[in-house]
Amino acid sequence: MEPIRMVDLQRQYQRDRAAFDAAMAGVIESTAFIGGPVVKGFADRLSDYLDGAHVLPCANGTDALQIALMALDLKTDDEVVTVPFTFVSTVEVVALMGAKPVFVDVDPATFNMDVDQLEAAITPKTKAIIPVHLYGQACDMAPLMAIAKRHGLPVIEDTAQAIGAAYRFGDDRLEKLGTIGTIGTTSFYPTKNLGAWGDGGAICTRDAELARKIKLITNHGSDRKYYYDSIGVNSRLDGLQAAILDVKLQRLDQYNQRRREAADAYDRAFADLEGVTTPYRAPYAQHVFHQYTLTIADGKRDALRQHLAEQDIPTMIYYPVPLHLSSAYGAYGYQAGDFPVSEELAGAVLSLPMHSELDHEQLDHITQAVRGFYAL
Ligand SMILES: *Cc1c(COP(=O)(O)O)cnc(C)c1O
């Protein structure tokens, strides 16, 4: 059996090695290392994939979030509503802008923002809402967008874990995540569903004026060399990363389909295990399983993790500390007990290996090892 990895970039590379090698060689021959036709071509194809939304590439998913906030003219002392159960970037960028992150707890089944609690977090200082589509599953966007609209607030979708996933509206219309809110951001960190071979990110929007503003910001606030219209940053996607991403974008739906098949196999194997909750499949969400995350009852999570490690099965905890309890964010005055679901999940979630290259033998080994723990 091939060694089991959380994410198997080696096998993904070997499967399409000729295409990846040719893409890299093309950029090296052209020496268009920053900007150039390969970056433009990838942005155009990602725009097509996202049903025509404007796509502005940038250096990483964290920058994408910060640039989105800059484009919305976020000011010191403004408030941004988001969740404490996410990767740090979502909250970090709000703090870096001098604004205040205001948290809404997550739903224990979906791990995403509990939209029923959203309205209570909105104040006259609120300037934006950032839902995170955690683990590859859509946040409940229809009610969220209705609340945002009622309060005249822009929505930034953090789509770092959910590129290719979609939300189904009441009229059965499917819309790709990242294109529903005012702005969508994503990351091409190597382990993401659409991963580069280094850092990368993108911002998308259906608003042409915002797209123009975002493009300026990514390039030092300038569209004419050495003339500056706004304060910007340096955040670029490089040619080598764009070339790899272009190869993978063509295969993204196939990669996500293989992830769903692995998730189905896990679901079947764990359906009757007491104390193990498999990921809830929201009826409105087309899930892309960035992570396959179990909720483990009765405080057994760490023991299960140890049991799997002994059989060479890696697992991860996303995330062990909710951000309102991280020492870096202590200044905002939140306390233990403020967001009980996030706190509970931090002690109970366990993510199993999940990627496009898991084979039957590996899946059998993993599922038998989990079942073995409960048979002890
Ligand atoms: C990965 C990730 C980011 C940040 O992306 P980088 O490219 O690593 O900066 C932001 N938000 C979420 C939810 C992520 O998972």
mmCIF file of N, CA, C and O in Angstrom, residues 219-278:
data_model
loop_
_atom_site.group_PDB
_atom_site.id
_atom_site.type_symbol
_atom_site.label_atom_id
_atom_site.label_comp_id
_atom_site.label_asym_id
_atom_site.label_seq_id
_atom_site.Cartn_x
_atom_site.Cartn_y
_atom_site.Cartn_z
ATOM 1 N N ASN A 219 -1.726 46.185 -7.112
ATOM 2 C CA ASN A 219 -0.531 46.695 -7.783
ATOM 3 C C ASN A 219 -0.158 48.087 -7.267
ATOM 4 O O ASN A 219 -0.043 49.033 -8.042
ATOM 5 N N HIS A 220 0.023 48.205 -5.943
ATOM 6 C CA HIS A 220 0.474 49.463 -5.331
ATOM 7 C C HIS A 220 -0.465 50.643 -5.605
ATOM 8 O O HIS A 220 -0.032 51.792 -5.583
ATOM 9 N N GLY A 221 -1.727 50.378 -5.916
ATOM 10 C CA GLY A 221 -2.665 51.474 -6.181
ATOM 11 C C GLY A 221 -2.382 52.192 -7.485
ATOM 12 O O GLY A 221 -2.720 53.367 -7.642
ATOM 13 N N SER A 222 -1.809 51.459 -8.423
ATOM 14 C CA SER A 222 -1.325 52.112 -9.640
ATOM 15 C C SER A 222 -1.730 51.335 -10.891
ATOM 16 O O SER A 222 -1.596 50.110 -10.928
ATOM 17 N N ASP A 223 -2.234 52.043 -11.917
ATOM 18 C CA ASP A 223 -2.374 51.338 -13.195
ATOM 19 C C ASP A 223 -1.481 51.955 -14.271
ATOM 20 O O ASP A 223 -1.480 51.510 -15.408
ATOM 21 N N ARG A 224 -0.744 52.969 -13.879
ATOM 22 C CA ARG A 224 0.252 53.553 -14.770
ATOM 23 C C ARG A 224 1.524 53.619 -13.942
ATOM 24 O O ARG A 224 1.506 54.155 -12.827
ATOM 25 N N LYS A 225 2.588 53.053 -14.437
ATOM 26 C CA LYS A 225 3.807 52.929 -13.631
ATOM 27 C C LYS A 225 4.222 54.273 -13.025
ATOM 28 O O LYS A 225 4.298 55.277 -13.730
ATOM 29 N N TYR A 226 4.461 54.250 -11.717
ATOM 30 C CA TYR A 226 4.944 55.406 -10.937
ATOM 31 C C TYR A 226 3.920 56.521 -10.736
ATOM 32 O O TYR A 226 4.254 57.600 -10.272
ATOM 33 N N TYR A 227 2.624 56.257 -11.056
ATOM 34 C CA TYR A 227 1.531 57.189 -10.714
ATOM 35 C C TYR A 227 0.567 56.417 -9.807
ATOM 36 O O TYR A 227 0.137 55.326 -10.165
ATOM 37 N N TYR A 228 0.265 56.964 -8.631
ATOM 38 C CA TYR A 228 -0.487 56.220 -7.625
ATOM 39 C C TYR A 228 -1.822 56.889 -7.321
ATOM 40 O O TYR A 228 -1.858 58.024 -6.883
ATOM 41 N N ASP A 229 -2.916 56.140 -7.554
ATOM 42 C CA ASP A 229 -4.257 56.680 -7.334
ATOM 43 C C ASP A 229 -4.806 56.338 -5.960
ATOM 44 O O ASP A 229 -5.731 56.975 -5.478
ATOM 45 N N SER A 230 -4.300 55.270 -5.369
ATOM 46 C CA SER A 230 -4.776 54.878 -4.039
ATOM 47 C C SER A 230 -3.621 54.171 -3.338
ATOM 48 O O SER A 230 -2.619 53.843 -3.971
ATOM 49 N N ILE A 231 -3.785 53.941 -2.031
ATOM 50 C CA ILE A 231 -2.741 53.200 -1.304
ATOM 51 C C ILE A 231 -3.003 51.720 -1.540
ATOM 52 O O ILE A 231 -4.108 51.235 -1.311
ATOM 53 N N GLY A 232 -1.978 51.036 -2.016
ATOM 54 C CA GLY A 232 -2.164 49.628 -2.343
ATOM 55 C C GLY A 232 -1.171 48.744 -1.643
ATOM 56 O O GLY A 232 -0.576 49.115 -0.634
ATOM 57 N N VAL A 233 -1.025 47.558 -2.173
ATOM 58 C CA VAL A 233 -0.048 46.585 -1.663
ATOM 59 C C VAL A 233 0.625 45.943 -2.871
ATOM 60 O O VAL A 233 0.219 46.174 -4.021
ATOM 61 N N ASN A 234 1.645 45.135 -2.609
ATOM 62 C CA ASN A 234 2.246 44.334 -3.674
ATOM 63 C C ASN A 234 1.773 42.909 -3.482
ATOM 64 O O ASN A 234 2.209 42.230 -2.559
ATOM 65 N N SER A 235 0.855 42.466 -4.309
ATOM 66 C CA SER A 235 0.327 41.119 -4.136
ATOM 67 C C SER A 235 0.051 40.531 -5.514
ATOM 68 O O SER A 235 -0.970 40.819 -6.129
ATOM 69 N N ARG A 236 0.996 39.714 -5.992
ATOM 70 C CA ARG A 236 0.897 39.207 -7.359
ATOM 71 C C ARG A 236 0.957 37.691 -7.394
ATOM 72 O O ARG A 236 1.623 37.073 -6.560
ATOM 73 N N LEU A 237 0.313 37.113 -8.351
ATOM 74 C CA LEU A 237 0.450 35.685 -8.637
ATOM 75 C C LEU A 237 1.574 35.563 -9.659
ATOM 76 O O LEU A 237 1.629 36.329 -10.619
ATOM 77 N N ASP A 238 2.489 34.620 -9.474
ATOM 78 C CA ASP A 238 3.579 34.528 -10.452
ATOM 79 C C ASP A 238 3.268 33.521 -11.555
ATOM 80 O O ASP A 238 2.368 32.686 -11.429
ATOM 81 N N GLY A 239 4.013 33.641 -12.637
ATOM 82 C CA GLY A 239 3.746 32.853 -13.843
ATOM 83 C C GLY A 239 3.843 31.355 -13.635
ATOM 84 O O GLY A 239 3.023 30.591 -14.157
ATOM 85 N N LEU A 240 4.835 30.909 -12.870
ATOM 86 C CA LEU A 240 4.981 29.468 -12.645
ATOM 87 C C LEU A 240 3.771 28.918 -11.898
ATOM 88 O O LEU A 240 3.255 27.848 -12.242
ATOM 89 N N GLN A 241 3.295 29.655 -10.903
ATOM 90 C CA GLN A 241 2.109 29.184 -10.161
ATOM 91 C C GLN A 241 0.879 29.175 -11.069
ATOM 92 O O GLN A 241 0.082 28.226 -11.031
ATOM 93 N N ALA A 242 0.735 30.218 -11.884
ATOM 94 C CA ALA A 242 -0.438 30.280 -12.775
ATOM 95 C C ALA A 242 -0.427 29.101 -13.746
ATOM 96 O O ALA A 242 -1.480 28.531 -14.063
ATOM 97 N N ALA A 243 0.757 28.714 -14.217
ATOM 98 C CA ALA A 243 0.847 27.599 -15.175
ATOM 99 C C ALA A 243 0.397 26.288 -14.529
ATOM 100 O O ALA A 243 -0.350 25.500 -15.128
ATOM 101 N N ILE A 244 0.810 26.070 -13.289
ATOM 102 C CA ILE A 244 0.393 24.855 -12.567
ATOM 103 C C ILE A 244 -1.117 24.905 -12.310
ATOM 104 O O ILE A 244 -1.837 23.917 -12.504
ATOM 105 N N LEU A 245 -1.587 26.071 -11.891
ATOM 106 C CA LEU A 245 -3.012 26.221 -11.576
ATOM 107 C C LEU A 245 -3.882 25.993 -12.805
ATOM 108 O O LEU A 245 -4.975 25.432 -12.719
ATOM 109 N N ASP A 246 -3.379 26.397 -13.968
ATOM 110 C CA ASP A 246 -4.132 26.204 -15.203
ATOM 111 C C ASP A 246 -4.304 24.714 -15.512
ATOM 112 O O ASP A 246 -5.377 24.265 -15.917
ATOM 113 N N VAL A 247 -3.254 23.950 -15.280
ATOM 114 C CA VAL A 247 -3.341 22.490 -15.484
ATOM 115 C C VAL A 247 -4.363 21.910 -14.509
ATOM 116 O O VAL A 247 -5.201 21.071 -14.867
ATOM 117 N N LYS A 248 -4.309 22.376 -13.255
ATOM 118 C CA LYS A 248 -5.203 21.790 -12.243
ATOM 119 C C LYS A 248 -6.649 22.278 -12.384
ATOM 120 O O LYS A 248 -7.572 21.542 -12.050
ATOM 121 N N LEU A 249 -6.836 23.511 -12.873
ATOM 122 C CA LEU A 249 -8.203 24.021 -13.036
ATOM 123 C C LEU A 249 -8.991 23.137 -14.005
ATOM 124 O O LEU A 249 -10.173 22.856 -13.777
ATOM 125 N N GLN A 250 -8.310 22.681 -15.062
ATOM 126 C CA GLN A 250 -8.980 21.779 -16.019
ATOM 127 C C GLN A 250 -9.447 20.491 -15.356
ATOM 128 O O GLN A 250 -10.326 19.817 -15.860
ATOM 129 N N ARG A 251 -8.791 20.130 -14.261
ATOM 130 C CA ARG A 251 -9.091 18.860 -13.585
ATOM 131 C C ARG A 251 -9.837 19.069 -12.262
ATOM 132 O O ARG A 251 -10.088 18.101 -11.539
ATOM 133 N N LEU A 252 -10.166 20.321 -11.942
ATOM 134 C CA LEU A 252 -10.704 20.612 -10.601
ATOM 135 C C LEU A 252 -12.000 19.843 -10.309
ATOM 136 O O LEU A 252 -12.153 19.254 -9.238
ATOM 137 N N ASP A 253 -12.921 19.814 -11.264
ATOM 138 C CA ASP A 253 -14.193 19.123 -11.006
ATOM 139 C C ASP A 253 -13.960 17.625 -10.780
ATOM 140 O O ASP A 253 -14.628 17.001 -9.954
ATOM 141 N N GLN A 254 -12.998 17.093 -11.541
ATOM 142 C CA GLN A 254 -12.646 15.676 -11.389
ATOM 143 C C GLN A 254 -11.997 15.435 -10.014
ATOM 144 O O GLN A 254 -12.336 14.474 -9.315
ATOM 145 N N TYR A 255 -11.090 16.306 -9.608
ATOM 146 C CA TYR A 255 -10.474 16.188 -8.274
ATOM 147 C C TYR A 255 -11.555 16.244 -7.199
ATOM 148 O O TYR A 255 -11.550 15.443 -6.256
ATOM 149 N N ASN A 256 -12.482 17.189 -7.331
ATOM 150 C CA ASN A 256 -13.517 17.340 -6.300
ATOM 151 C C ASN A 256 -14.452 16.135 -6.292
ATOM 152 O O ASN A 256 -14.921 15.709 -5.232
ATOM 153 N N GLN A 257 -14.710 15.567 -7.474
ATOM 154 C CA GLN A 257 -15.539 14.365 -7.546
ATOM 155 C C GLN A 257 -14.860 13.201 -6.813
ATOM 156 O O GLN A 257 -15.505 12.466 -6.067
ATOM 157 N N ARG A 258 -13.560 13.061 -6.981
ATOM 158 C CA ARG A 258 -12.843 11.980 -6.278
ATOM 159 C C ARG A 258 -12.869 12.197 -4.766
ATOM 160 O O ARG A 258 -12.939 11.245 -3.992
ATOM 161 N N ARG A 259 -12.809 13.449 -4.355
ATOM 162 C CA ARG A 259 -12.924 13.737 -2.919
ATOM 163 C C ARG A 259 -14.303 13.304 -2.410
ATOM 164 O O ARG A 259 -14.426 12.716 -1.339
ATOM 165 N N ARG A 260 -15.348 13.612 -3.199
ATOM 166 C CA ARG A 260 -16.704 13.232 -2.765
ATOM 167 C C ARG A 260 -16.837 11.716 -2.678
ATOM 168 O O ARG A 260 -17.497 11.197 -1.779
ATOM 169 N N GLU A 261 -16.193 10.994 -3.603
ATOM 170 C CA GLU A 261 -16.270 9.528 -3.560
ATOM 171 C C GLU A 261 -15.579 8.980 -2.311
ATOM 172 O O GLU A 261 -16.078 8.046 -1.673
ATOM 173 N N ALA A 262 -14.442 9.578 -1.956
ATOM 174 C CA ALA A 262 -13.758 9.151 -0.724
ATOM 175 C C ALA A 262 -14.648 9.458 0.481
ATOM 176 O O ALA A 262 -14.768 8.637 1.401
ATOM 177 N N ALA A 263 -15.304 10.629 0.463
ATOM 178 C CA ALA A 263 -16.197 11.002 1.575
ATOM 179 C C ALA A 263 -17.361 10.018 1.679
ATOM 180 O O ALA A 263 -17.748 9.615 2.779
ATOM 181 N N ASP A 264 -17.895 9.607 0.532
ATOM 182 C CA ASP A 264 -18.997 8.630 0.543
ATOM 183 C C ASP A 264 -18.537 7.310 1.173
ATOM 184 O O ASP A 264 -19.269 6.685 1.939
ATOM 185 N N ALA A 265 -17.329 6.900 0.827
ATOM 186 C CA ALA A 265 -16.794 5.642 1.384
ATOM 187 C C ALA A 265 -16.637 5.762 2.900
ATOM 188 O O ALA A 265 -16.993 4.844 3.654
ATOM 189 N N TYR A 266 -16.140 6.889 3.368
ATOM 190 C CA TYR A 266 -16.023 7.107 4.819
ATOM 191 C C TYR A 266 -17.410 7.079 5.470
ATOM 192 O O TYR A 266 -17.618 6.429 6.491
ATOM 193 N N ASP A 267 -18.359 7.808 4.865
ATOM 194 C CA ASP A 267 -19.724 7.866 5.431
ATOM 195 C C ASP A 267 -20.297 6.462 5.624
ATOM 196 O O ASP A 267 -20.862 6.147 6.673
ATOM 197 N N ARG A 268 -20.159 5.640 4.574
ATOM 198 C CA ARG A 268 -20.716 4.272 4.636
ATOM 199 C C ARG A 268 -20.064 3.478 5.757
ATOM 200 O O ARG A 268 -20.733 2.774 6.511
ATOM 201 N N ALA A 269 -18.747 3.628 5.876
ATOM 202 C CA ALA A 269 -18.017 2.814 6.857
ATOM 203 C C ALA A 269 -18.319 3.216 8.295
ATOM 204 O O ALA A 269 -18.194 2.401 9.209
ATOM 205 N N PHE A 270 -18.709 4.474 8.503
ATOM 206 C CA PHE A 270 -18.888 4.948 9.879
ATOM 207 C C PHE A 270 -20.359 5.117 10.275
ATOM 208 O O PHE A 270 -20.652 5.538 11.395
ATOM 209 N N ALA A 271 -21.268 4.791 9.349
ATOM 210 C CA ALA A 271 -22.683 5.102 9.565
ATOM 211 C C ALA A 271 -23.215 4.542 10.887
ATOM 212 O O ALA A 271 -24.024 5.181 11.552
ATOM 213 N N ASP A 272 -22.755 3.359 11.278
ATOM 214 C CA ASP A 272 -23.331 2.720 12.470
ATOM 215 C C ASP A 272 -22.450 2.889 13.715
ATOM 216 O O ASP A 272 -22.708 2.267 14.736
ATOM 217 N N LEU A 273 -21.413 3.713 13.629
ATOM 218 C CA LEU A 273 -20.510 3.857 14.792
ATOM 219 C C LEU A 273 -21.074 4.854 15.786
ATOM 220 O O LEU A 273 -21.220 6.037 15.475
ATOM 221 N N GLU A 274 -21.356 4.382 16.978
ATOM 222 C CA GLU A 274 -21.867 5.281 17.993
ATOM 223 C C GLU A 274 -20.728 6.157 18.522
ATOM 224 O O GLU A 274 -19.622 5.672 18.730
ATOM 225 N N GLY A 275 -20.990 7.450 18.674
ATOM 226 C CA GLY A 275 -19.942 8.350 19.164
ATOM 227 C C GLY A 275 -19.157 9.013 18.050
ATOM 228 O O GLY A 275 -18.283 9.830 18.305
ATOM 229 N N VAL A 276 -19.466 8.624 16.800
ATOM 230 C CA VAL A 276 -18.788 9.241 15.655
ATOM 231 C C VAL A 276 -19.848 9.910 14.787
ATOM 232 O O VAL A 276 -20.767 9.238 14.315
ATOM 233 N N THR A 277 -19.756 11.218 14.607
ATOM 234 C CA THR A 277 -20.703 11.905 13.726
ATOM 235 C C THR A 277 -19.996 12.250 12.430
ATOM 236 O O THR A 277 -18.978 12.947 12.429
ATOM 237 N N THR A 278 -20.537 11.734 11.328
ATOM 238 C CA THR A 278 -19.950 12.026 10.011
ATOM 239 C C THR A 278 -20.435 13.407 9.557
ATOM 240 O O THR A 278 -21.425 13.918 10.077
#
